[in-house]
Amino acid sequence: MTIIEAPEGLMVVDPLGSSEPAKIAFELYMTQVGPHTGANLTLHSVIFTHSHIDHFGGVLGLAPEESFTNGSIQVVAPLNLNYMVAGSMFRRAFYMYGNLIKPHARGSIHAGLAFGAANSQFGFVAPTISIDTDLEHHTVAGLDFEFMLTLSTEAPSEIYFFVPELKLLNTGENAVMGMHNFLTPRGAKGRDTMKWVAALQKTLDHYGTKVENMIGQHHWPKYGNAAVVEHLENYRDTIKFTHDQAVRLLNLGLGMEEIGETIELPASLDSNFNTRGHYGHLKHNSKEVYQFYVGWWDGKPATYQQLPPVERAQQYVADMGGNAEVRKRGEWHRDNGNYRYCAEIMNHARFNDPTDMEAKYLKADCLEQIGYSEESGPRRNYMLTGSEELRHVKGAYPPADLGPSFVLNMPLYMLLQGLEIRINPEQANKAHGLSILVGVEETNEIFNVRISNAVMLSLPITDMNARPGSTASFTAKTRSDLIAALVTGNSLLVSVTGDVDTLKKFASCISTDEDAT
């Protein structure tokens, strides 16, 4: 979190990822710093630099939600700020950030961008100022800002800003003090590294001679023009080197795994702490470049139609003489430091026989040793969490609950998209041809929702009375009531016209967290 003391009040940049830590941090400033600076301590505005939850999820720790919805506090954010989260991403995030392992020498040391991720209440408020062109000038809280839109870089939607009066540059999360991820281990779309490079070069072109101070989210600032320019150039070159060399090796015929084992940074970048892989990792990132251009398959016919994990494991283990023989070979490889291979064959043993506890613990031993060898915090956390889960933990993940403010402040089309990816095809086949109208009174949003060929379609319309082939309409006062009705089938949350049973039929098509394996 960054706090800027502006003439018309305080500006908070990226108010952390959840409400409780943001509230504590802001109160610390308000009680221990602000009273001694002579600043106007009215919270005037908030800036979200990009569309990742750790940069806006704590906003409701700063002020009550009404202060944002009634316009008392301005919110500046990039075009199309949104967040669609799948349960699998939440579970993978627990691995990446080490939430399930203790912070100590044999556990989680750090998460790369921070010491860890708080597991508390998330919030969201809609922007009042949306940055939707390449360069925009705005006066916010009495300060002149130049905002630069950098789409499809570290995040799908991200902004930089420059404050001429302070000679201050904020690069969002595009130039942190360590190598970033081209593809986050928690799961997301792969990042367009050449757009990332172009954004950094554009920043140098525009502000390279003007900037004296640089801040970025997660890490410490840089002071002095030379230091700022050097960091931006090194960061640009680290990304471009990884991209260019991964493509070169790809064109030489190397596969994704081979590229990861071959590529090495030049000494000038490898020795620079601010571009080393204590968050992102060179091997990991080079593989993202491969899949960004040519996809998940290595182009070899023999790997095009591989058996699924259980069937493959059964064949492997049978050919190797059974689980006991596989364990024996695994113990030899573990004792000789071949932890990666041992983990691989123990994976086969586990898929072949999930009740084999010796294979389970042997795999845990190997993951633990791999984790200890990692400089990257997330890679270490992933391995040690996997080891911990094999030994002790099962099903300890909290549900992917983002909190009511997400539902209240997201447009209805996005909330309906969230339901579209939760359709259970077996149930939806029974509802083929279903068509209903749904609407929200306070926002005047209306959609025709259909089930066809086990697919949910959400089509915007303008008239609730149009009813194109629909058997019922359901109107709620708020988005949260409507979504709750669609998920649960509870007709008490909505006004109903037509066949009320259609609501329950639709709700039966929505899979829940309990359906997950």
Short mmCIF file of C-alpha atoms in Angstrom, two decimals:
data_model
loop_
_atom_site.label_atom_id
_atom_site.label_comp_id
_atom_site.label_asym_id
_atom_site.label_seq_id
_atom_site.Cartn_x
_atom_site.Cartn_y
_atom_site.Cartn_z
CA MET A 1 0.00 0.00 0.00
CA THR A 2 1.27 3.46 -0.94
CA ILE A 3 -0.14 6.65 0.59
CA ILE A 4 0.29 9.95 -1.24
CA GLU A 5 -0.30 13.20 0.65
CA ALA A 6 -2.03 15.41 -1.92
CA PRO A 7 -3.39 18.96 -1.54
CA GLU A 8 -7.03 17.84 -1.34
CA GLY A 9 -6.48 14.78 0.81
CA LEU A 10 -4.91 11.35 0.91
CA MET A 11 -4.57 8.98 -2.01
CA VAL A 12 -4.07 5.27 -1.42
CA VAL A 13 -2.50 3.19 -4.18
CA ASP A 14 -3.33 -0.53 -4.15
CA PRO A 15 -4.87 -1.05 -0.68
CA LEU A 16 -3.52 -4.59 -0.16
CA GLY A 17 -5.42 -7.80 -0.79
CA SER A 18 -7.85 -8.01 2.12
CA SER A 19 -9.64 -5.66 4.46
CA GLU A 20 -8.09 -6.40 7.84
CA PRO A 21 -4.41 -5.81 6.90
CA ALA A 22 -5.40 -2.71 4.91
CA LYS A 23 -7.30 -1.32 7.90
CA ILE A 24 -4.32 -1.87 10.22
CA ALA A 25 -1.86 -0.33 7.76
CA PHE A 26 -4.03 2.73 7.15
CA GLU A 27 -4.63 3.23 10.87
CA LEU A 28 -0.88 3.04 11.46
CA TYR A 29 -0.36 5.90 9.04
CA MET A 30 -3.30 7.90 10.43
CA THR A 31 -2.10 7.64 14.04
CA GLN A 32 1.69 7.58 13.77
CA VAL A 33 2.61 9.45 10.56
CA GLY A 34 -0.15 11.68 9.26
CA PRO A 35 -0.56 13.86 12.36
CA HIS A 36 3.12 14.85 12.15
CA THR A 37 3.27 15.81 8.46
CA GLY A 38 0.65 18.53 8.33
CA ALA A 39 -1.19 16.65 5.59
CA ASN A 40 -4.89 16.84 4.85
CA LEU A 41 -5.95 13.50 6.34
CA THR A 42 -9.23 13.18 4.45
CA LEU A 43 -9.24 10.07 2.27
CA HIS A 44 -9.84 11.55 -1.16
CA SER A 45 -9.17 8.75 -3.64
CA VAL A 46 -7.90 5.24 -4.25
CA ILE A 47 -5.94 3.95 -7.26
CA PHE A 48 -6.03 0.32 -8.35
CA THR A 49 -3.02 -0.26 -10.60
CA HIS A 50 -4.31 -3.55 -11.98
CA SER A 51 -6.79 -6.37 -11.91
CA HIS A 52 -5.21 -8.74 -9.38
CA ILE A 53 -7.00 -9.10 -6.08
CA ASP A 54 -3.95 -8.38 -3.91
CA HIS A 55 -4.06 -4.82 -5.29
CA PHE A 56 -7.68 -3.95 -4.58
CA GLY A 57 -9.15 -6.59 -2.27
CA GLY A 58 -8.45 -4.57 0.90
CA VAL A 59 -10.27 -1.42 -0.21
CA LEU A 60 -13.08 -1.76 2.35
CA GLY A 61 -10.51 -1.65 5.14
CA LEU A 62 -9.98 2.04 4.31
CA ALA A 63 -13.55 3.31 4.60
CA PRO A 64 -17.14 2.05 4.69
CA GLU A 65 -18.54 0.85 1.39
CA GLU A 66 -21.07 3.72 1.31
CA SER A 67 -18.22 6.23 1.07
CA PHE A 68 -17.32 4.71 -2.28
CA THR A 69 -20.79 4.04 -3.64
CA ASN A 70 -22.01 7.58 -2.85
CA GLY A 71 -19.03 9.15 -4.62
CA SER A 72 -17.32 10.61 -1.55
CA ILE A 73 -14.11 8.77 -2.45
CA GLN A 74 -12.86 8.57 -6.02
CA VAL A 75 -11.57 5.28 -7.41
CA VAL A 76 -9.18 5.26 -10.38
CA ALA A 77 -8.62 1.96 -12.19
CA PRO A 78 -7.64 0.64 -15.61
CA LEU A 79 -10.05 -0.32 -18.35
CA ASN A 80 -12.07 -3.49 -17.71
CA LEU A 81 -11.00 -4.01 -14.12
CA ASN A 82 -12.48 -7.37 -13.31
CA TYR A 83 -11.79 -10.61 -11.56
CA MET A 84 -13.11 -14.02 -12.49
CA VAL A 85 -11.88 -16.70 -10.13
CA ALA A 86 -12.20 -20.44 -10.33
CA GLY A 87 -11.98 -22.66 -7.26
CA SER A 88 -8.92 -24.39 -8.70
CA MET A 89 -7.07 -21.06 -8.83
CA PHE A 90 -7.75 -20.55 -5.12
CA ARG A 91 -6.47 -24.01 -4.27
CA ARG A 92 -3.35 -23.53 -6.38
CA ALA A 93 -2.80 -20.16 -4.71
CA PHE A 94 -2.65 -21.91 -1.33
CA TYR A 95 0.22 -23.99 -2.68
CA MET A 96 1.97 -21.00 -4.25
CA TYR A 97 1.80 -18.75 -1.20
CA GLY A 98 2.41 -21.42 1.41
CA ASN A 99 -0.76 -20.79 3.43
CA LEU A 100 -0.86 -24.36 4.73
CA ILE A 101 2.75 -24.60 5.93
CA LYS A 102 4.35 -22.90 8.89
CA PRO A 103 6.76 -19.99 8.39
CA HIS A 104 10.12 -21.30 9.53
CA ALA A 105 13.42 -22.63 8.20
CA ARG A 106 11.81 -25.90 7.08
CA GLY A 107 8.59 -24.27 5.94
CA SER A 108 7.62 -21.14 4.10
CA ILE A 109 10.36 -18.48 4.07
CA HIS A 110 8.64 -16.05 1.72
CA ALA A 111 6.28 -15.88 -1.24
CA GLY A 112 8.58 -13.89 -3.52
CA LEU A 113 6.56 -10.69 -3.70
CA ALA A 114 5.86 -10.68 0.03
CA PHE A 115 6.14 -12.91 3.08
CA GLY A 116 2.76 -14.45 2.36
CA ALA A 117 -0.88 -13.82 1.52
CA ALA A 118 -3.47 -12.92 4.15
CA ASN A 119 -6.53 -15.15 4.30
CA SER A 120 -9.25 -12.70 5.30
CA GLN A 121 -12.14 -10.67 3.87
CA PHE A 122 -11.89 -9.51 0.27
CA GLY A 123 -13.69 -6.44 -1.04
CA PHE A 124 -14.32 -4.64 -4.29
CA VAL A 125 -15.70 -1.24 -5.32
CA ALA A 126 -16.43 -0.05 -8.83
CA PRO A 127 -14.13 2.60 -10.34
CA THR A 128 -15.34 6.18 -10.78
CA ILE A 129 -12.52 7.03 -13.20
CA SER A 130 -11.58 4.39 -15.79
CA ILE A 131 -8.31 4.75 -17.67
CA ASP A 132 -9.16 3.47 -21.14
CA THR A 133 -6.69 5.12 -23.54
CA ASP A 134 -2.92 4.79 -23.88
CA LEU A 135 -2.08 8.08 -22.14
CA GLU A 136 -4.45 10.16 -20.05
CA HIS A 137 -4.04 13.29 -17.93
CA HIS A 138 -6.18 13.69 -14.81
CA THR A 139 -6.09 15.93 -11.78
CA VAL A 140 -6.81 13.82 -8.71
CA ALA A 141 -6.85 15.24 -5.17
CA GLY A 142 -5.20 18.39 -6.49
CA LEU A 143 -2.25 16.60 -8.12
CA ASP A 144 -1.66 16.26 -11.85
CA PHE A 145 -1.31 12.65 -12.99
CA GLU A 146 -0.28 11.08 -16.27
CA PHE A 147 -1.75 7.60 -16.56
CA MET A 148 -0.37 5.04 -19.03
CA LEU A 149 -2.53 2.04 -19.92
CA THR A 150 -0.49 -1.17 -20.32
CA LEU A 151 -2.87 -3.95 -21.32
CA SER A 152 -1.83 -7.62 -21.49
CA THR A 153 1.40 -7.23 -19.54
CA GLU A 154 1.79 -8.52 -15.98
CA ALA A 155 -2.01 -8.33 -15.73
CA PRO A 156 -4.71 -8.24 -18.40
CA SER A 157 -5.46 -4.66 -17.38
CA GLU A 158 -2.77 -2.48 -15.74
CA ILE A 159 -1.80 1.19 -15.44
CA TYR A 160 1.34 3.13 -14.65
CA PHE A 161 1.23 6.70 -13.42
CA PHE A 162 3.63 9.63 -13.34
CA VAL A 163 3.26 12.66 -11.06
CA PRO A 164 5.26 15.53 -12.63
CA GLU A 165 5.32 17.64 -9.46
CA LEU A 166 6.95 14.80 -7.51
CA LYS A 167 8.89 13.35 -10.48
CA LEU A 168 7.35 10.11 -9.27
CA LEU A 169 6.78 7.03 -11.43
CA ASN A 170 4.69 4.03 -10.43
CA THR A 171 5.01 1.00 -12.70
CA GLY A 172 2.33 -1.13 -11.08
CA GLU A 173 3.70 -4.66 -10.87
CA ASN A 174 5.56 -4.60 -14.18
CA ALA A 175 9.03 -3.92 -12.74
CA VAL A 176 9.23 -5.38 -9.23
CA MET A 177 12.50 -6.07 -7.44
CA GLY A 178 12.88 -9.62 -8.67
CA MET A 179 12.04 -11.74 -11.69
CA HIS A 180 8.29 -11.95 -12.19
CA ASN A 181 6.19 -14.82 -13.53
CA PHE A 182 5.32 -15.02 -17.20
CA LEU A 183 2.70 -17.57 -16.16
CA THR A 184 1.73 -17.59 -12.50
CA PRO A 185 1.83 -21.02 -10.80
CA ARG A 186 -1.61 -20.34 -9.30
CA GLY A 187 -3.01 -20.44 -12.82
CA ALA A 188 -3.94 -17.72 -15.31
CA LYS A 189 -3.55 -16.94 -18.97
CA GLY A 190 0.05 -16.77 -20.12
CA ARG A 191 1.40 -13.23 -20.32
CA ASP A 192 2.41 -11.55 -23.56
CA THR A 193 6.06 -10.86 -22.82
CA MET A 194 6.65 -8.72 -25.89
CA LYS A 195 3.83 -6.37 -24.87
CA TRP A 196 5.43 -6.27 -21.43
CA VAL A 197 8.79 -5.34 -22.97
CA ALA A 198 7.12 -2.70 -25.14
CA ALA A 199 5.40 -1.16 -22.11
CA LEU A 200 8.71 -0.84 -20.26
CA GLN A 201 10.38 0.70 -23.31
CA LYS A 202 7.50 3.13 -23.71
CA THR A 203 7.96 4.11 -20.07
CA LEU A 204 11.65 4.79 -20.64
CA ASP A 205 10.85 6.82 -23.74
CA HIS A 206 8.29 8.98 -21.94
CA TYR A 207 9.80 9.36 -18.49
CA GLY A 208 13.43 8.29 -18.74
CA THR A 209 14.70 11.88 -18.55
CA LYS A 210 12.03 13.13 -16.12
CA VAL A 211 11.78 10.54 -13.37
CA GLU A 212 13.67 10.87 -10.08
CA ASN A 213 11.66 8.53 -7.86
CA MET A 214 10.11 5.17 -8.67
CA ILE A 215 7.67 3.15 -6.63
CA GLY A 216 6.16 -0.18 -7.53
CA GLN A 217 3.79 -2.44 -5.72
CA HIS A 218 5.19 -5.11 -3.37
CA HIS A 219 8.75 -3.82 -3.02
CA TRP A 220 10.98 -0.91 -2.11
CA PRO A 221 11.41 2.35 -4.08
CA LYS A 222 14.27 3.52 -6.26
CA TYR A 223 15.72 7.02 -5.88
CA GLY A 224 17.64 8.99 -8.47
CA ASN A 225 17.26 9.05 -12.23
CA ALA A 226 20.21 6.76 -12.96
CA ALA A 227 19.03 4.06 -10.54
CA VAL A 228 15.47 4.13 -11.89
CA VAL A 229 16.54 3.97 -15.54
CA GLU A 230 19.02 1.17 -14.84
CA HIS A 231 16.34 -0.91 -13.13
CA LEU A 232 13.81 -0.43 -15.92
CA GLU A 233 16.41 -1.32 -18.55
CA ASN A 234 17.54 -4.42 -16.65
CA TYR A 235 13.96 -5.54 -16.15
CA ARG A 236 13.14 -5.02 -19.81
CA ASP A 237 16.24 -6.97 -20.83
CA THR A 238 15.53 -9.85 -18.45
CA ILE A 239 12.09 -10.36 -19.94
CA LYS A 240 13.30 -9.96 -23.52
CA PHE A 241 16.31 -12.25 -23.05
CA THR A 242 14.08 -15.01 -21.68
CA HIS A 243 11.63 -14.57 -24.54
CA ASP A 244 14.21 -14.37 -27.31
CA GLN A 245 16.32 -17.29 -26.14
CA ALA A 246 13.32 -19.52 -25.50
CA VAL A 247 12.14 -18.84 -29.06
CA ARG A 248 15.66 -19.45 -30.41
CA LEU A 249 15.86 -22.81 -28.65
CA LEU A 250 12.34 -23.68 -29.77
CA ASN A 251 13.33 -23.03 -33.37
CA LEU A 252 16.38 -25.24 -32.89
CA GLY A 253 14.01 -28.10 -32.08
CA LEU A 254 14.18 -28.21 -28.28
CA GLY A 255 11.04 -29.12 -26.37
CA MET A 256 9.59 -27.22 -23.45
CA GLU A 257 11.35 -29.23 -20.75
CA GLU A 258 14.65 -29.11 -22.63
CA ILE A 259 14.44 -25.34 -23.00
CA GLY A 260 13.91 -25.00 -19.26
CA GLU A 261 17.01 -27.06 -18.54
CA THR A 262 19.18 -25.26 -21.12
CA ILE A 263 18.51 -21.54 -20.79
CA GLU A 264 20.76 -19.40 -18.57
CA LEU A 265 20.74 -15.67 -17.89
CA PRO A 266 23.86 -13.68 -18.75
CA ALA A 267 26.02 -12.92 -15.72
CA SER A 268 25.11 -9.22 -15.79
CA LEU A 269 21.45 -10.06 -15.13
CA ASP A 270 21.94 -13.21 -13.06
CA SER A 271 24.09 -11.33 -10.55
CA ASN A 272 21.54 -8.51 -10.20
CA PHE A 273 19.38 -9.13 -7.13
CA ASN A 274 16.52 -7.15 -8.64
CA THR A 275 16.18 -9.52 -11.60
CA ARG A 276 16.95 -12.84 -9.87
CA GLY A 277 14.36 -15.58 -9.61
CA HIS A 278 13.25 -15.36 -6.01
CA TYR A 279 9.64 -15.01 -7.24
CA GLY A 280 9.37 -15.94 -10.90
CA HIS A 281 11.85 -18.47 -12.24
CA LEU A 282 13.83 -18.68 -15.47
CA LYS A 283 12.95 -22.34 -16.17
CA HIS A 284 9.29 -21.72 -15.49
CA ASN A 285 9.17 -18.55 -17.60
CA SER A 286 10.95 -20.06 -20.58
CA LYS A 287 8.32 -22.81 -20.66
CA GLU A 288 5.59 -20.17 -20.74
CA VAL A 289 7.15 -18.64 -23.85
CA TYR A 290 7.05 -22.09 -25.49
CA GLN A 291 3.40 -22.70 -24.68
CA PHE A 292 2.45 -19.10 -25.56
CA TYR A 293 3.56 -19.68 -29.14
CA VAL A 294 3.01 -23.38 -29.82
CA GLY A 295 0.70 -24.58 -27.02
CA TRP A 296 0.75 -27.46 -24.56
CA TRP A 297 1.79 -30.24 -26.96
CA ASP A 298 5.42 -30.86 -27.95
CA GLY A 299 4.51 -31.95 -31.49
CA LYS A 300 5.62 -35.57 -31.03
CA PRO A 301 3.04 -38.12 -32.22
CA ALA A 302 3.79 -40.45 -29.31
CA THR A 303 2.74 -37.79 -26.79
CA TYR A 304 -0.37 -36.60 -28.62
CA GLN A 305 -2.79 -39.15 -27.16
CA GLN A 306 -1.21 -40.17 -23.89
CA LEU A 307 -3.23 -42.20 -21.45
CA PRO A 308 -4.77 -40.31 -18.51
CA PRO A 309 -2.75 -40.42 -15.25
CA VAL A 310 -4.39 -43.43 -13.59
CA GLU A 311 -4.27 -45.69 -16.65
CA ARG A 312 -0.72 -44.61 -17.47
CA ALA A 313 0.40 -45.27 -13.90
CA GLN A 314 -1.14 -48.73 -13.90
CA GLN A 315 0.78 -49.64 -17.05
CA TYR A 316 4.06 -48.16 -15.78
CA VAL A 317 3.86 -49.90 -12.43
CA ALA A 318 2.86 -53.23 -13.96
CA ASP A 319 5.82 -53.08 -16.35
CA MET A 320 8.17 -52.17 -13.49
CA GLY A 321 7.10 -55.15 -11.39
CA GLY A 322 4.48 -53.69 -9.06
CA ASN A 323 4.37 -51.00 -6.39
CA ALA A 324 6.87 -52.70 -4.08
CA GLU A 325 9.50 -52.78 -6.82
CA VAL A 326 8.77 -49.17 -7.78
CA ARG A 327 9.22 -48.12 -4.14
CA LYS A 328 12.51 -49.97 -3.96
CA ARG A 329 13.77 -48.12 -7.02
CA GLY A 330 12.42 -44.87 -5.61
CA GLU A 331 14.31 -45.34 -2.34
CA TRP A 332 17.54 -45.87 -4.27
CA HIS A 333 17.00 -42.69 -6.27
CA ARG A 334 16.12 -40.72 -3.13
CA ASP A 335 19.23 -41.94 -1.35
CA ASN A 336 21.32 -40.90 -4.36
CA GLY A 337 19.81 -37.42 -4.58
CA ASN A 338 17.64 -38.04 -7.66
CA TYR A 339 14.66 -36.39 -5.99
CA ARG A 340 12.89 -35.24 -9.15
CA TYR A 341 12.89 -38.70 -10.71
CA CYS A 342 11.94 -40.35 -7.44
CA ALA A 343 8.95 -38.00 -7.12
CA GLU A 344 7.93 -38.86 -10.68
CA ILE A 345 7.87 -42.62 -10.23
CA MET A 346 6.24 -42.30 -6.79
CA ASN A 347 3.53 -40.31 -8.53
CA HIS A 348 2.88 -43.35 -10.71
CA ALA A 349 2.85 -45.57 -7.63
CA ARG A 350 0.33 -43.28 -5.93
CA PHE A 351 -2.00 -43.19 -8.93
CA ASN A 352 -1.74 -46.96 -9.26
CA ASP A 353 -2.52 -47.56 -5.58
CA PRO A 354 -3.71 -44.53 -3.56
CA THR A 355 -3.63 -46.64 -0.38
CA ASP A 356 0.14 -47.25 -0.61
CA MET A 357 1.29 -45.16 2.35
CA GLU A 358 4.98 -45.96 1.88
CA ALA A 359 4.85 -44.53 -1.65
CA LYS A 360 2.96 -41.53 -0.31
CA TYR A 361 5.60 -40.72 2.30
CA LEU A 362 8.48 -41.39 -0.07
CA LYS A 363 6.98 -38.91 -2.52
CA ALA A 364 6.62 -36.42 0.35
CA ASP A 365 10.32 -36.85 1.23
CA CYS A 366 11.35 -36.05 -2.33
CA LEU A 367 9.09 -33.01 -2.72
CA GLU A 368 10.48 -31.68 0.54
CA GLN A 369 14.07 -31.97 -0.65
CA ILE A 370 13.24 -30.34 -3.99
CA GLY A 371 11.58 -27.49 -2.09
CA TYR A 372 14.63 -26.92 0.11
CA SER A 373 16.77 -26.41 -3.01
CA GLU A 374 14.60 -23.62 -4.46
CA GLU A 375 15.48 -19.92 -4.39
CA SER A 376 12.02 -19.01 -5.66
CA GLY A 377 9.56 -18.62 -2.80
CA PRO A 378 6.52 -19.90 -4.72
CA ARG A 379 8.39 -22.93 -6.09
CA ARG A 380 9.58 -23.80 -2.59
CA ASN A 381 6.09 -23.30 -1.17
CA TYR A 382 4.55 -25.49 -3.85
CA MET A 383 6.84 -28.40 -3.06
CA LEU A 384 6.65 -28.09 0.72
CA THR A 385 2.87 -27.71 0.66
CA GLY A 386 2.61 -30.82 -1.49
CA SER A 387 4.82 -32.66 0.99
CA GLU A 388 2.75 -31.43 3.94
CA GLU A 389 -0.50 -32.42 2.29
CA LEU A 390 0.78 -35.93 1.61
CA ARG A 391 1.79 -36.36 5.24
CA HIS A 392 -0.90 -34.58 7.18
CA VAL A 393 -3.45 -32.36 5.43
CA LYS A 394 -6.43 -33.25 3.30
CA GLY A 395 -9.24 -30.96 2.26
CA ALA A 396 -8.13 -28.02 4.39
CA TYR A 397 -8.87 -25.41 1.75
CA PRO A 398 -11.45 -22.72 2.50
CA PRO A 399 -14.10 -22.12 -0.15
CA ALA A 400 -13.45 -19.58 -2.90
CA ASP A 401 -15.64 -16.90 -1.29
CA LEU A 402 -14.86 -13.37 -2.46
CA GLY A 403 -17.37 -11.59 -0.24
CA PRO A 404 -20.62 -9.70 -0.90
CA SER A 405 -19.02 -6.50 -2.22
CA PHE A 406 -17.83 -8.38 -5.33
CA VAL A 407 -21.39 -9.34 -6.20
CA LEU A 408 -22.74 -5.88 -5.42
CA ASN A 409 -20.19 -4.02 -7.54
CA MET A 410 -19.60 -6.31 -10.51
CA PRO A 411 -21.80 -5.89 -13.59
CA LEU A 412 -24.43 -8.55 -14.03
CA TYR A 413 -22.92 -9.91 -17.25
CA MET A 414 -19.75 -10.87 -15.37
CA LEU A 415 -21.69 -12.57 -12.58
CA LEU A 416 -23.65 -14.55 -15.16
CA GLN A 417 -20.37 -15.53 -16.84
CA GLY A 418 -19.35 -16.95 -13.48
CA LEU A 419 -22.41 -19.21 -13.58
CA GLU A 420 -21.80 -20.19 -17.21
CA ILE A 421 -18.54 -21.91 -16.27
CA ARG A 422 -20.28 -23.83 -13.46
CA ILE A 423 -22.87 -25.57 -15.63
CA ASN A 424 -23.13 -29.30 -14.94
CA PRO A 425 -23.60 -30.82 -18.43
CA GLU A 426 -25.50 -33.90 -17.20
CA GLN A 427 -28.09 -31.76 -15.44
CA ALA A 428 -28.13 -29.14 -18.19
CA ASN A 429 -29.02 -31.78 -20.79
CA LYS A 430 -32.26 -32.30 -18.86
CA ALA A 431 -32.98 -28.57 -19.14
CA HIS A 432 -32.34 -28.25 -22.88
CA GLY A 433 -34.38 -25.39 -24.32
CA LEU A 434 -34.90 -23.62 -20.99
CA SER A 435 -35.23 -19.86 -21.46
CA ILE A 436 -35.82 -17.30 -18.71
CA LEU A 437 -35.53 -13.55 -18.27
CA VAL A 438 -33.59 -12.16 -15.32
CA GLY A 439 -33.25 -8.56 -14.20
CA VAL A 440 -31.99 -6.26 -11.46
CA GLU A 441 -34.20 -3.32 -10.51
CA GLU A 442 -31.58 -0.97 -9.06
CA THR A 443 -29.28 -1.18 -12.10
CA ASN A 444 -31.87 -1.88 -14.83
CA GLU A 445 -29.81 -4.82 -16.16
CA ILE A 446 -31.85 -7.42 -18.07
CA PHE A 447 -30.71 -10.69 -19.65
CA ASN A 448 -32.27 -13.59 -21.47
CA VAL A 449 -30.67 -16.70 -19.97
CA ARG A 450 -30.91 -19.90 -22.00
CA ILE A 451 -29.77 -23.50 -21.67
CA SER A 452 -28.97 -25.11 -25.02
CA ASN A 453 -26.82 -28.19 -25.70
CA ALA A 454 -25.59 -28.10 -22.08
CA VAL A 455 -24.41 -24.51 -22.62
CA MET A 456 -25.67 -21.47 -20.71
CA LEU A 457 -26.06 -18.32 -22.80
CA SER A 458 -26.60 -14.87 -21.24
CA LEU A 459 -27.93 -12.43 -23.81
CA PRO A 460 -28.52 -8.76 -22.90
CA ILE A 461 -31.94 -7.35 -23.75
CA THR A 462 -33.65 -4.03 -23.11
CA ASP A 463 -37.24 -4.99 -22.35
CA MET A 464 -38.33 -7.35 -19.59
CA ASN A 465 -41.67 -7.77 -21.36
CA ALA A 466 -40.11 -8.99 -24.61
CA ARG A 467 -39.92 -12.61 -23.38
CA PRO A 468 -38.49 -14.20 -26.57
CA GLY A 469 -39.60 -17.78 -26.01
CA SER A 470 -39.13 -17.53 -22.26
CA THR A 471 -41.38 -19.34 -19.79
CA ALA A 472 -40.68 -17.11 -16.79
CA SER A 473 -39.02 -13.92 -15.63
CA PHE A 474 -37.27 -13.27 -12.33
CA THR A 475 -36.52 -9.78 -11.05
CA ALA A 476 -34.54 -8.92 -7.93
CA LYS A 477 -33.79 -5.65 -6.20
CA THR A 478 -30.05 -6.33 -6.13
CA ARG A 479 -27.52 -8.40 -8.07
CA SER A 480 -26.70 -10.44 -4.99
CA ASP A 481 -30.35 -11.46 -4.51
CA LEU A 482 -30.66 -12.45 -8.16
CA ILE A 483 -27.49 -14.55 -8.21
CA ALA A 484 -28.46 -16.21 -4.93
CA ALA A 485 -31.85 -17.09 -6.40
CA LEU A 486 -30.31 -18.51 -9.57
CA VAL A 487 -27.86 -20.67 -7.61
CA THR A 488 -30.25 -21.90 -4.90
CA GLY A 489 -33.61 -21.83 -6.69
CA ASN A 490 -35.07 -19.76 -3.84
CA SER A 491 -37.98 -17.85 -5.40
CA LEU A 492 -38.50 -15.74 -2.25
CA LEU A 493 -35.54 -13.58 -3.32
CA VAL A 494 -37.13 -12.47 -6.60
CA SER A 495 -40.36 -11.27 -8.15
CA VAL A 496 -41.72 -14.01 -10.41
CA THR A 497 -43.76 -13.87 -13.58
CA GLY A 498 -44.64 -17.21 -15.17
CA ASP A 499 -43.57 -20.72 -14.20
CA VAL A 500 -41.80 -20.51 -10.83
CA ASP A 501 -40.52 -24.10 -11.11
CA THR A 502 -38.26 -22.97 -13.94
CA LEU A 503 -36.03 -21.32 -11.34
CA LYS A 504 -35.39 -24.58 -9.51
CA LYS A 505 -34.80 -26.35 -12.80
CA PHE A 506 -32.18 -23.76 -13.72
CA ALA A 507 -30.52 -23.92 -10.28
CA SER A 508 -30.16 -27.69 -10.61
CA CYS A 509 -27.81 -27.07 -13.56
CA ILE A 510 -25.29 -25.11 -11.45
CA SER A 511 -22.49 -27.17 -9.91
CA THR A 512 -21.27 -26.19 -6.45
CA ASP A 513 -18.00 -26.44 -4.53
CA GLU A 514 -19.29 -29.69 -3.04
CA ASP A 515 -19.29 -31.20 -6.54
CA ALA A 516 -15.53 -30.68 -6.89
CA THR A 517 -13.23 -33.68 -6.65
#
